[in-house]
Coordinates of C-alpha atoms in Angstrom, one line a residue:
X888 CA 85.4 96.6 146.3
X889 CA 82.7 97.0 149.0
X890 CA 79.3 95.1 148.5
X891 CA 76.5 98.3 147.6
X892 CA 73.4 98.1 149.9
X893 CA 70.5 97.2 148.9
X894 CA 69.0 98.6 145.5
X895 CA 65.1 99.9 145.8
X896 CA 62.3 96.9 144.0
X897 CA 62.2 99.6 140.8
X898 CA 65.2 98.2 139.5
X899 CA 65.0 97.0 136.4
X900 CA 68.7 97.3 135.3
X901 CA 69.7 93.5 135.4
X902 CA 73.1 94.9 136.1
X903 CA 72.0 96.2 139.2
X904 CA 70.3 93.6 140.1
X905 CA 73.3 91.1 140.4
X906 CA 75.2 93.8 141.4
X907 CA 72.4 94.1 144.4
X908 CA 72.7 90.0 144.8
X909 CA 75.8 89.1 144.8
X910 CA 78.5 92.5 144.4
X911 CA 80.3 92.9 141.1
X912 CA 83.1 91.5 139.8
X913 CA 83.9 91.4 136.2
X914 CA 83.6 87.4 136.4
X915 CA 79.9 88.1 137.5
X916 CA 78.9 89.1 133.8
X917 CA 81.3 87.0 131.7
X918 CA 78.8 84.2 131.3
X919 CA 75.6 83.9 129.5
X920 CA 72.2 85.1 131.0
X921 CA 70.9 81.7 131.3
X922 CA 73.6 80.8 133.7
X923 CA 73.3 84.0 135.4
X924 CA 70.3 83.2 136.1
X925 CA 70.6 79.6 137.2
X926 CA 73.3 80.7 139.6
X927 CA 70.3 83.6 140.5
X928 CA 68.3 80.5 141.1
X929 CA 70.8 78.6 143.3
X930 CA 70.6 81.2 145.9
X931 CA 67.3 81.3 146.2
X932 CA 65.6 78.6 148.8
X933 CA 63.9 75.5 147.0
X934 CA 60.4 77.2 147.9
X935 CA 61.6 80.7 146.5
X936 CA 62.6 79.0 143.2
X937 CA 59.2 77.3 143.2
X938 CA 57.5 80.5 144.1
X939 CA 59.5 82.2 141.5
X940 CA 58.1 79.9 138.4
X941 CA 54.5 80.0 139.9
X942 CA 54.7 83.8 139.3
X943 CA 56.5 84.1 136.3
X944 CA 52.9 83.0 135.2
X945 CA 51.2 86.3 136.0
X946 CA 51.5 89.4 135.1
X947 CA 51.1 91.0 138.8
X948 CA 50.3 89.5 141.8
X949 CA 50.1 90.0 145.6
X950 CA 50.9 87.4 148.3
X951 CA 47.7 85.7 147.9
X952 CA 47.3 84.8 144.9
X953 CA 51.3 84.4 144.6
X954 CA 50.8 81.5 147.2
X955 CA 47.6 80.1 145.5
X956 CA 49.5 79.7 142.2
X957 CA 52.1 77.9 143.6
X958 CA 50.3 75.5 145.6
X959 CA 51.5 76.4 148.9
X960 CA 49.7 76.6 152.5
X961 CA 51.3 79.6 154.1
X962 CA 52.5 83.1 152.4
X963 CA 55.9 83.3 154.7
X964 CA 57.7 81.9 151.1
X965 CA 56.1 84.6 148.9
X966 CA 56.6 87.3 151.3
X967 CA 59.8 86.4 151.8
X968 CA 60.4 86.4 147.7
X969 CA 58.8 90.0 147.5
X970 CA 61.8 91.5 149.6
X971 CA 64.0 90.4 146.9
X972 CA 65.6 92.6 144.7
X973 CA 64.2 91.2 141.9
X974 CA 60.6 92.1 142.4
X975 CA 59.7 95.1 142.1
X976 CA 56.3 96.6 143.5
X977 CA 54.1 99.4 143.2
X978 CA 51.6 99.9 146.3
X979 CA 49.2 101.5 144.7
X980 CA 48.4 98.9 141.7
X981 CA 46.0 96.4 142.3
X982 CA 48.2 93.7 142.6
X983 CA 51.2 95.3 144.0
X984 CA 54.1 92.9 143.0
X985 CA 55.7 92.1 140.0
X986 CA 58.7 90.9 138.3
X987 CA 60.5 92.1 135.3
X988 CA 59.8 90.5 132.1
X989 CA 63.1 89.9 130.9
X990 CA 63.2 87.5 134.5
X991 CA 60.0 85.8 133.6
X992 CA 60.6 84.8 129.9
X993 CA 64.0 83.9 131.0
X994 CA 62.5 81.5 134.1
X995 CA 60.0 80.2 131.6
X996 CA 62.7 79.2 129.2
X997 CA 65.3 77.9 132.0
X998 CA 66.6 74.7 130.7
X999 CA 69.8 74.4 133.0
X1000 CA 68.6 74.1 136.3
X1001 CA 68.2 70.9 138.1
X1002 CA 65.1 71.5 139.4
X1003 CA 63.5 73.1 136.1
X1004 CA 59.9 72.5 135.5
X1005 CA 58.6 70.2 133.1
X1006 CA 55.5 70.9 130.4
X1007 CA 53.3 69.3 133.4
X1008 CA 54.5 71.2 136.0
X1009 CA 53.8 74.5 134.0
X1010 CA 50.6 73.0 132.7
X1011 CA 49.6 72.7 136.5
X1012 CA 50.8 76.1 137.8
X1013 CA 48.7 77.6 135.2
X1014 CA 45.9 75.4 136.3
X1015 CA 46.0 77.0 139.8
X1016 CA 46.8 80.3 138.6
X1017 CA 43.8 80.7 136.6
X1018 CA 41.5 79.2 139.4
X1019 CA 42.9 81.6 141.6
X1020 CA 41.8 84.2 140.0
X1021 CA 38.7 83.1 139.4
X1022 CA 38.0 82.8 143.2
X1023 CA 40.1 86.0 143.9
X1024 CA 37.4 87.8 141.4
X1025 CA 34.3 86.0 142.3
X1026 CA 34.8 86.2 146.1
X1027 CA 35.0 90.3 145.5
X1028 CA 32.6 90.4 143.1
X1029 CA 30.1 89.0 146.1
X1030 CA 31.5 92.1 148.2
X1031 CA 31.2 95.1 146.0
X1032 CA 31.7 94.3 142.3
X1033 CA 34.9 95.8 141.1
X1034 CA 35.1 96.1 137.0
X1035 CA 39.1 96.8 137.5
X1036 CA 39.5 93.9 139.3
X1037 CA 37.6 92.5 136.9
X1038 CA 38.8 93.7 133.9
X1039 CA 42.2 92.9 135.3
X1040 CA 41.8 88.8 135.6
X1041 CA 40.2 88.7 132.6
X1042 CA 43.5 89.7 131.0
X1043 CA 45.7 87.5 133.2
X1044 CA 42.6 84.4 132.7
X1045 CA 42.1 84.6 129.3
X1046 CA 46.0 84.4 128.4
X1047 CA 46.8 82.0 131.1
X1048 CA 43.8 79.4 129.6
X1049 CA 44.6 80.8 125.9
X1050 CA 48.5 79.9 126.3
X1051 CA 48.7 76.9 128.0
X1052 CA 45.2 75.4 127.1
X1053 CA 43.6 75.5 129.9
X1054 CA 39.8 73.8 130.6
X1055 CA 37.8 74.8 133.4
X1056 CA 36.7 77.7 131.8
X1057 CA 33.8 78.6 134.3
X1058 CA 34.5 81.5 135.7
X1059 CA 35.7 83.2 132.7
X1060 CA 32.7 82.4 131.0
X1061 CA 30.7 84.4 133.5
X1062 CA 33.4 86.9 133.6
X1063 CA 33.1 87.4 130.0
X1064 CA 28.7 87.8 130.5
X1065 CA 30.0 90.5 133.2
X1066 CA 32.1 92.4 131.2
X1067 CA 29.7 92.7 128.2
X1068 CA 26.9 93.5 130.0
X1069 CA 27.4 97.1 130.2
X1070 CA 28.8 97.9 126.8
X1071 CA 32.0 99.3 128.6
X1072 CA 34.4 98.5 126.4
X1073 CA 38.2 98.8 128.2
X1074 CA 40.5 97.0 125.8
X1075 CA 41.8 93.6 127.1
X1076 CA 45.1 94.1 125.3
X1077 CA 46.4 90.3 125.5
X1078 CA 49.7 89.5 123.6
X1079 CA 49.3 88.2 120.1
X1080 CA 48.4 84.4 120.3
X1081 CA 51.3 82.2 118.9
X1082 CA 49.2 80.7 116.2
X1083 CA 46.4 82.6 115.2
X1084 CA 43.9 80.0 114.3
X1085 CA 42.3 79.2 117.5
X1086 CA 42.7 75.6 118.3
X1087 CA 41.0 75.0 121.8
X1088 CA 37.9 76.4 123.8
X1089 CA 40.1 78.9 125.4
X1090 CA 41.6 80.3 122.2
X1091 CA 38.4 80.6 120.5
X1092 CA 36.5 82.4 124.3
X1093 CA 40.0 84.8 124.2
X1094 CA 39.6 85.7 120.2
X1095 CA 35.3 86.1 120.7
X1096 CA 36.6 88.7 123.4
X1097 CA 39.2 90.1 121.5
X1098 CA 36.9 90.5 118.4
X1099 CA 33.5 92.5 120.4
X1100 CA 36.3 94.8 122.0
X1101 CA 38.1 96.0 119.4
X1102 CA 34.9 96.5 117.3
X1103 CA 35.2 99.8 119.0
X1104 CA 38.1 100.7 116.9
X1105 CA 37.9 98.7 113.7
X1106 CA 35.5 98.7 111.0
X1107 CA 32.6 96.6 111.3
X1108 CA 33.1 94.4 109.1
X1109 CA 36.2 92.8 110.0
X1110 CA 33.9 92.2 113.5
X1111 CA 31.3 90.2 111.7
X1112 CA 34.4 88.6 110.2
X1113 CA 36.1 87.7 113.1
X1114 CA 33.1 86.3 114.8
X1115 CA 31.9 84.3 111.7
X1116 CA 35.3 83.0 112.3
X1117 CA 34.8 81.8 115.8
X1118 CA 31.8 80.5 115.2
X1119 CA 32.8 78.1 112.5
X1120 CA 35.7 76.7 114.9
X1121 CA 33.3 75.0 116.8
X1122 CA 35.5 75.5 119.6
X1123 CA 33.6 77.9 121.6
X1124 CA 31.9 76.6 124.5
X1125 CA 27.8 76.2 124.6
X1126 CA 27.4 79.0 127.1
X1127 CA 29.1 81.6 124.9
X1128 CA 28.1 80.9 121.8
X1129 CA 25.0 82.9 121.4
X1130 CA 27.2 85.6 122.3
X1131 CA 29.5 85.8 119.5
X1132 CA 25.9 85.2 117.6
X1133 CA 24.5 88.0 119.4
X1134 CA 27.5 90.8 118.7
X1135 CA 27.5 89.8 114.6
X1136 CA 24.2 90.5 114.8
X1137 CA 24.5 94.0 116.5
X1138 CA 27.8 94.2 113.6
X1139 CA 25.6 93.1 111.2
X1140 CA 23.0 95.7 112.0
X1141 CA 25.7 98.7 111.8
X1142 CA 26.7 97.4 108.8
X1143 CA 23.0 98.2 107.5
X1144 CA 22.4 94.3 106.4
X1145 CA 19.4 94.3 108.5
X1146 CA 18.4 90.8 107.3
X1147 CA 21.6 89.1 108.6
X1148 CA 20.3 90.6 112.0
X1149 CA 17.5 89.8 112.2
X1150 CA 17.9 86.1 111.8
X1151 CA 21.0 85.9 114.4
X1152 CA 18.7 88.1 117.1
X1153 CA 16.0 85.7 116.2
X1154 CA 18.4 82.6 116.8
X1155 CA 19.6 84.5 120.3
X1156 CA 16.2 84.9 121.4
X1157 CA 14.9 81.3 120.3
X1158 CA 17.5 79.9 122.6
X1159 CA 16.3 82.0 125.4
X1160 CA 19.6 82.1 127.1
X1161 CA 20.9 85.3 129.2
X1162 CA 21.3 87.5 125.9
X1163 CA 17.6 86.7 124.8
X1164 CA 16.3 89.6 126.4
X1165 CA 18.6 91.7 124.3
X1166 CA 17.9 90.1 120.9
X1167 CA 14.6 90.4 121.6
X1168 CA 15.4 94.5 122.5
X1169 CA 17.2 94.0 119.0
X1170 CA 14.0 92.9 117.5
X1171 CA 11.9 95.5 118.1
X1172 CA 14.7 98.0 116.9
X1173 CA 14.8 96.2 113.6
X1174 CA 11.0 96.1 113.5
X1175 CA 11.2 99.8 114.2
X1176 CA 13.7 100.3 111.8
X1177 CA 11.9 98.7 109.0
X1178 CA 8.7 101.5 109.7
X1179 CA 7.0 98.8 111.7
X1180 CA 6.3 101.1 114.8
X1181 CA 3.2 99.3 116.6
X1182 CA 5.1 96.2 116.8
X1183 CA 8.1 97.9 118.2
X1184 CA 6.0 99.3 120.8
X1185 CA 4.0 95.9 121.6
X1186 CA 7.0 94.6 122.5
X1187 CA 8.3 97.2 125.0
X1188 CA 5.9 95.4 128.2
X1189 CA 7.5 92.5 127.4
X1190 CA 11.5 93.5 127.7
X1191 CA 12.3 95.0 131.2
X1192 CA 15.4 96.3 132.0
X1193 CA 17.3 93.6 130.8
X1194 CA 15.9 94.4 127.3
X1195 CA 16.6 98.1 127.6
X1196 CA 12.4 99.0 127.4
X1197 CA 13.0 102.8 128.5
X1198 CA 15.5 102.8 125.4
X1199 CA 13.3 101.4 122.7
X1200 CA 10.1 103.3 124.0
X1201 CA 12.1 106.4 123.7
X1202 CA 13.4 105.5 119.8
X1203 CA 9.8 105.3 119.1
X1204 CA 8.8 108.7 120.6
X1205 CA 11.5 110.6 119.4
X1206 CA 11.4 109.2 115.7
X1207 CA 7.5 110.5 115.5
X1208 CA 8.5 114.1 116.5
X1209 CA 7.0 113.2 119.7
X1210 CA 10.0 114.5 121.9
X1211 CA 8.4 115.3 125.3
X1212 CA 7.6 111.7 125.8
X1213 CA 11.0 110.6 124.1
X1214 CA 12.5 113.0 126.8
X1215 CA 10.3 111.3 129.7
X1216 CA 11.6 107.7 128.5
X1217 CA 15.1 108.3 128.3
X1218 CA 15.5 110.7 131.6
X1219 CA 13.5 107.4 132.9
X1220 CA 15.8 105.2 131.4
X1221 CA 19.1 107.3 132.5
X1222 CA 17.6 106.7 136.2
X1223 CA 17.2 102.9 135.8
X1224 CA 20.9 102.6 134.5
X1225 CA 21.8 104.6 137.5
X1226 CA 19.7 102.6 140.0
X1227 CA 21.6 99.6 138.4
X1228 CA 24.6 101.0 138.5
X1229 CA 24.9 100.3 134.7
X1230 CA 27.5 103.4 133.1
X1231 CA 27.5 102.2 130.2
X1232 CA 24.0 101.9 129.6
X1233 CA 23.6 105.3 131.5
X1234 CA 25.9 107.1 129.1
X1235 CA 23.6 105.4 126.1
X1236 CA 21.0 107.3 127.5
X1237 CA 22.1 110.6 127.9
X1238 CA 22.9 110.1 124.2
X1239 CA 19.7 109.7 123.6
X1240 CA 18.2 112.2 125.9
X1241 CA 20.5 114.6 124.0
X1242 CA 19.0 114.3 120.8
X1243 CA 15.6 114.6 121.7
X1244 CA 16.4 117.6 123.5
X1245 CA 18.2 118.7 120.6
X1246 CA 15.6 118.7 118.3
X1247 CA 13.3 121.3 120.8
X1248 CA 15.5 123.2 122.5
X1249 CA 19.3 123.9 121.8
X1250 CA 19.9 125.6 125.0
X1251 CA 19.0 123.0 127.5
X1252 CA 21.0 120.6 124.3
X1253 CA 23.8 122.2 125.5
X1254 CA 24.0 121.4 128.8
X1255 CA 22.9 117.4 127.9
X1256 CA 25.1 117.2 125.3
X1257 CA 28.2 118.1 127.8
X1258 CA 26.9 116.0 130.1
X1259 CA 27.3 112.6 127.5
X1260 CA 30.5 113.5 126.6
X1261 CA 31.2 113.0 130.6
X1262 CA 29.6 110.2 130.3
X1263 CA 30.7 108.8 127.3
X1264 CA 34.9 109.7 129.2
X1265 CA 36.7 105.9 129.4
X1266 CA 33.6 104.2 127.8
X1267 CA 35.0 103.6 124.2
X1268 CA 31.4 103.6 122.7
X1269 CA 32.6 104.4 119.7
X1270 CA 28.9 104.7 118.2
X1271 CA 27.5 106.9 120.6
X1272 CA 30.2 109.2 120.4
X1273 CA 29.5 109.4 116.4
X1274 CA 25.9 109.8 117.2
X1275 CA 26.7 112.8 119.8
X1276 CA 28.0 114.5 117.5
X1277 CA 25.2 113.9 115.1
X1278 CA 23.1 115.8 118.0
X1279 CA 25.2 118.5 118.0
X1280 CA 24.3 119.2 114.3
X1281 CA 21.0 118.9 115.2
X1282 CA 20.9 121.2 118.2
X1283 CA 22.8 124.1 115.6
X1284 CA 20.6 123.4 112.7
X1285 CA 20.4 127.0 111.0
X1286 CA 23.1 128.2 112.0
X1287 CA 27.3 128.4 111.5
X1288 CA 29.0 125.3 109.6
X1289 CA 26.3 122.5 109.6
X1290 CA 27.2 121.5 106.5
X1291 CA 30.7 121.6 106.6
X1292 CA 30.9 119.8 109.9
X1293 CA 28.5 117.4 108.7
X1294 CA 31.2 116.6 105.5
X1295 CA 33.9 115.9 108.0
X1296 CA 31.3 114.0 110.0
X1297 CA 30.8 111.0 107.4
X1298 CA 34.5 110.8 107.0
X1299 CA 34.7 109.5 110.9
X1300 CA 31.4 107.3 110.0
X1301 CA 33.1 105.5 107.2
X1302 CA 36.1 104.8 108.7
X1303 CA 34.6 103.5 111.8
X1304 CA 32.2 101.5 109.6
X1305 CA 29.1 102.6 111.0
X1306 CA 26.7 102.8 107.9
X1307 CA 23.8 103.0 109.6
X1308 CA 24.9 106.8 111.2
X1309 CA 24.8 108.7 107.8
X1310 CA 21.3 108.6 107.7
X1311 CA 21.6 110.4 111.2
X1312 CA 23.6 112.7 109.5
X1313 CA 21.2 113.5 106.3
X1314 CA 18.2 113.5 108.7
X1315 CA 20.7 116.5 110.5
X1316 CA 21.0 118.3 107.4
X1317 CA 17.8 117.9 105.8
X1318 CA 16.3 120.1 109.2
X1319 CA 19.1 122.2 109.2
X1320 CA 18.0 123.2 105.4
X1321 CA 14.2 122.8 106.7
X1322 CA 15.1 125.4 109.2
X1323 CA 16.9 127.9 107.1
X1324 CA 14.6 127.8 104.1
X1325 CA 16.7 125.9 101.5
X1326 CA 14.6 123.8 99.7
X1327 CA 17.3 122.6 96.9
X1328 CA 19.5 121.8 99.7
X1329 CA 16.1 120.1 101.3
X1330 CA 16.1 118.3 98.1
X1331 CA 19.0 116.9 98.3
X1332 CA 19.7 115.7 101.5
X1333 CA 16.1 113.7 100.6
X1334 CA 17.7 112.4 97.5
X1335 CA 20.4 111.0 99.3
X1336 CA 18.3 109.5 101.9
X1337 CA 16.1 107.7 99.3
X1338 CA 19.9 106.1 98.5
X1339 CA 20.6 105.1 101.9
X1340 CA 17.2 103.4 102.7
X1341 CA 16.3 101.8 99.5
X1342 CA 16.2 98.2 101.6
X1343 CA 13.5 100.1 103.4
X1344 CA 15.2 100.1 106.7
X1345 CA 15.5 103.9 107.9
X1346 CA 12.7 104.7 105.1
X1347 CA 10.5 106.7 107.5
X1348 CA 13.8 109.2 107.8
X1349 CA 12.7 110.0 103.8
X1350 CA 9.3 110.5 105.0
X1351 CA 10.1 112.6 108.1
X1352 CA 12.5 115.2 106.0
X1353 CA 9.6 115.4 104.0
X1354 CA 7.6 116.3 106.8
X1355 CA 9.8 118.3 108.0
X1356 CA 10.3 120.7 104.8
X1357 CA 6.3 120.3 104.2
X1358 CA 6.6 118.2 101.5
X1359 CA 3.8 116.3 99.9
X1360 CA 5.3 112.6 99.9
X1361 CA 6.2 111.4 96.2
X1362 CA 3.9 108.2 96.8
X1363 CA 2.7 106.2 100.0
X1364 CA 4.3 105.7 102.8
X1365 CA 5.2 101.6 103.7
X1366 CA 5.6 103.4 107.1
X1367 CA 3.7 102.2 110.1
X1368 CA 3.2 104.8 112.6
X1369 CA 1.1 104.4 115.9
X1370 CA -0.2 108.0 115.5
X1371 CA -1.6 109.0 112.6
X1372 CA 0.7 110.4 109.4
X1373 CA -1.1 113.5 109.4
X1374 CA 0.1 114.0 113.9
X1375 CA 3.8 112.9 112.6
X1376 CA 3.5 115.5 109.8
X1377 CA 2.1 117.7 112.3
X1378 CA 4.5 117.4 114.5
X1379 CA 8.0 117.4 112.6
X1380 CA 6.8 120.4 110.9
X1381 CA 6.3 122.3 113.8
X1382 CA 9.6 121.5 115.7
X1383 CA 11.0 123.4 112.5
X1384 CA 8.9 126.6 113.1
X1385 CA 9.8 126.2 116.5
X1386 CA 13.3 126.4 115.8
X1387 CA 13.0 129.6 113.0
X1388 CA 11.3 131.1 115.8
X1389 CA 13.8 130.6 118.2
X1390 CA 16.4 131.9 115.8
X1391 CA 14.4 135.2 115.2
X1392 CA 13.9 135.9 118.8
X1393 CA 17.8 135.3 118.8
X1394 CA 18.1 137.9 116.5

C-alpha cells in the first residue's frame, strides 16, 4: 500500500493521524496508545518532544508563547512542530495552534519514554507558561487593552497556577482587578479542580473568580456562600481579599440583609484599597436604601467615577419622582462610561436611564429600553436584565397584562435570588393600579410592600405608592428626603395624572 499524503491540521481522528505519520499497517494499531505514542515521540526531534510537553500545558498557543513555555531562544522548533500533523490550527482564533486533547492528556501521562518529564520538569514548564502569559497580556494591554485576550489568559493562568500550584501570582492578581472592573461577566469556564477544597493561593484566587462569575447564574446565596468560604481559607492573597469581601457584600445586599453589607462595604472602604471607592458608592446606596437621602447625596462629591457618582445621584433623583434630573444624571453617566470605555457600566446606565424615562414617557421608553437590551447583548448582568424588564412594566402601566407579566416576573426574581427586585416589581404594579384607578389592587400591592420592607430598607417604596395613589400615609414617615414630603407627594402623584392623560389622548 502507498503512503497517503499529507492529512489537513483538522484531524482529529488519531487513526488518521498515524496513518498521516507513518502509513498503515495493521501492526501500526496492535499495540496500546501509550506506546503509540512513545513510538509518536521517537520520531519527533529531542526539541519537538520538549516543545511538545511545554504545550500540552496550554490550551492554545501561537509560536511565541509556544517557545516561551518551553524555555527556548528561537521559534524555528515550534514552527517546525506546528507543521505536524498533529496540531491542528485555526487562523482566525486568538491563539491559532492547538493540539488535540486526547494527545495532551496522553503526553501528560507518558510514563514510557526515556526522556519523560519528571514532577519538576512539569512544575517548571508551568512556571514559564503562566509568566508568559502574563507578559503576553500585559505587554498588549499597554498597546490597546484587549478583554478577549484577556479573558483568554485568565482561563489558561488561573488553571495553569490552580493545577500545578503555582506562586507568582502577580499578574493574575491584577488581571483579576481588570476583569471585575466593568461588571462584564464572560464565564471563565475552568475544568473542575481535582479536590475541591482549595489548598493553595492559587486555588483559593481561581475559586474567588469562579464564585463572582457564576453569581450571574446561580442564586445569591450560594455566592455569599462560596466567598464566606474563601475567605475562611486564609489562602487568598492580601491584594484580593477585599475583593471577595467586597462581592459578599454586593451578594449580601441582593439578598436583602442589608446589615451584612453594610459592615463588609464598611471593612472595604476602611482599608482604602482599589475597591474602596466602590464600597464607599455601596454606602451611600445602603444609606439611600434605608430612607437616608441627604447622606446619600453628601457623599456623591466625594466618589468620582470610580465610585459610580452619576449612578447614585441619579437613584436619588429618580426615587423622589424627580425624573428630569434622574434623566440628566444617568444620560451623564452613560457618557462617562463611554468616555471610559466602560460597557459594562455603560449598559448599567441605560438601565437606569430607562426607567426614569419610563416613568414620564413610554414612547421615548421604548426606544431606551431597546437600546439596554443592546447593551445588556454578551454582558451576563443578570440583575439588570431583571430590572429591564421591571421598566418595561413600568413604561405599560395601564395598560395590557401588567399583572400577569408581573406574576411571571417574580418567578425569574426568585430563582435568580435577587430579593431585593420584587419590590421593583410591587412599586410597578402599585402605579400601574395608580394609573388605572384600582384602589383595592392599590391596596394590595402596598400591603405586600409593607412585607418586603419591614427591615426598613426599601421603606420609602411604601411611602411613594402611597404617594402615588394619593394616599394619606398610615403614620410617619422614617424617610429622609432632601426635598420636602409634600414636593415627593407632589411629584409622584402627578407622574400618574400624567400617564392617565397620556392614555386618554391615546384613546
Amino acid at each position: 500500500m502507498n503512503a497517503p499524503g499529507p492529512i489537513g491540521r483538522t484531524a482529529d481522528s488519531w487513526r488518521l493521524f498515524w496513518t498521516a505519520c507513518c502509513g498503515p499497517t495493521p501492526a501500526d494499531f496492535d499495540c496500546s496508545f501509550p506506546a503509540l505514542l512513545a513510538r509518536t515521540l521517537s520520531d519527533l526531534t529531542p526539541e519537538e518532544r520538549h516543545l511538545l510537553r511545554s504545550i500540552a500545558l496550554l490550551d492554545a498557543f501561537d509560536l511565541d508563547l509556544a517557545t516561551q513555555t518551553a524555555g527556548l531562544t528561537h521559534q524555528a522548533p515550534a514552527r517546525r512542530l506546528t507543521e505536524r500533523p498533529l496540531i491542528s490550527e485555526n487562523p482566525y482564533a486568538l491563539w491559532p495552534y492547538h493540539r488535540h486533547r486526547a494527545i495532551r492528556t496522553a503526553v501528560q501521562d507518558d510514563q514510557h519514554s526515556d526522556d519523560r518529564w519528571t514532577t519538576a520538569d512539569w512544575h517548571q514548564a508551568a512556571t514559564r507558561a503562566l509568566a508568559a502569559l502574563g507578559d503576553q497580556w500585559t505587554k498588549a494591554a499597554a498597546l490597546a487593552p484587549s478583554r478577549m485576550l484577556l479573558v483568554a489568559c485568565l482561563r489558561q493562568g488561573l488553571r495553569l497556577a490552580r493545577d500545578h500550584h503555582l506562586t507568582g501570582l502577580g499578574w493574575l492578581i491584577e488581571a483579576a482587578y481588570v476583569y471585575t472592573d466593568d461588571s462584564v461577566w464572560e464565564p471563565l469556564a475552568l475544568p473542575a479542580p481535582p479536590d475541591p477544597a482549595p489548598d493553595s493561593p492559587a486555588d483559593a484566587v481561581a475559586e474567588l473568580l469562579t464564585a463572582i462569575t457564576r453569581r450571574q447564574r446561580e442564586h445569591r446565596q450560594l455566592t455569599a456562600d462560596r466567598l464566606t468560604t474563601v475567605l475562611d481559607t486564609g489562602l487568598l492573597p492580601a491584594e484580593l481579599t477585599e475583593m471577595a469581601l467586597y462581592y459578599r457584600a454586593k451578594a449580601h445586599k441582593d439578598l436583602s440583609q442589608n446589615a451584612n453589607a453594610r459592615r463588609g462595604m464598611q471593612q472595604v472602604a476602611d482599608a482604602d484599597g482599589r475597591l474602596a471607592p466602590k464600597a464607599r458608592r455601596a454606602l451611600a446606596n445602603l444609606a439611600r436604601l434605608a430612607g437616608d437621602f441627604p447622606t446619600a447625596l453628601d457623599a456623591v462629591p466625594t466618589l468620582g467615577w470610580k465610585g459610580r457618582h452619576h449612578r447614585v445621584l441619579g437613584d436619588i433623583h429618580w426615587s423622589q419622582g424627580d425624573t428630569a434630573a434622574a434623566i440628566a444624571a444617568f444620560e451623564a453617566g452613560r457618557a462617562e462610561a463611554e468616555a471610559h470605555a466602560a460597557a459594562g457600566e455603560r449598559a448599567m446606565m441605560q438601565v437606569r436611564l430607562a426607567l426614569a424615562v419610563s416613568f414620564t414617557d413610554p414612547t421615548r421608553a421604548d426606544d431606551e429600553l431597546a437600546l439596554a437590551h443592546q447593551l445588556l447583548e454578551g454582558l451576563d448582568q443578570r440583575s439588570n436584565t431583571l430590572l429591564a424588564q421591571v421598566v418595561a412594566l413600568i413604561k405599560d402601566a395601564g395598560t395590557g397584562d401588567v399583572t400577569a407579566r408581573a406574576h411571571n416576573l417574580r418567578t425569574d426574581i426568585e430563582t435568580a435570588g435577587l430579593p431585593f427586585l420584587h419590590r421593583f416589581v410591587e412599586l410597578a404594579l402599585a402605579f400601574h393600579h395608580a394609573v388605572r384607578g384600582e384602589d383595592q389592587d392599590v391596596a394590595a400591592a402596598i400591603s405586600r410592600l409593607r412585607t418586603l420592607t419591614a427591615t426598613g430598607d426599601f421603606a420609602y417604596f411604601t411611602d411613594i405608592a402611597h404617594f402615588m395613589a394619593g394616599l394619606p400615609l398610615p403614620e410617619p414617615s422614617t424617610t429622609r428626603w432632601t426635598k420636602s414630603e409634600t414636593d415627593v407627594r407632589s411629584a409622584w402623584r402627578c407622574l400618574v395624572q400624567a400617564r392617565q392623560a397620556h392614555l386618554r389622548a391615546g384613546n
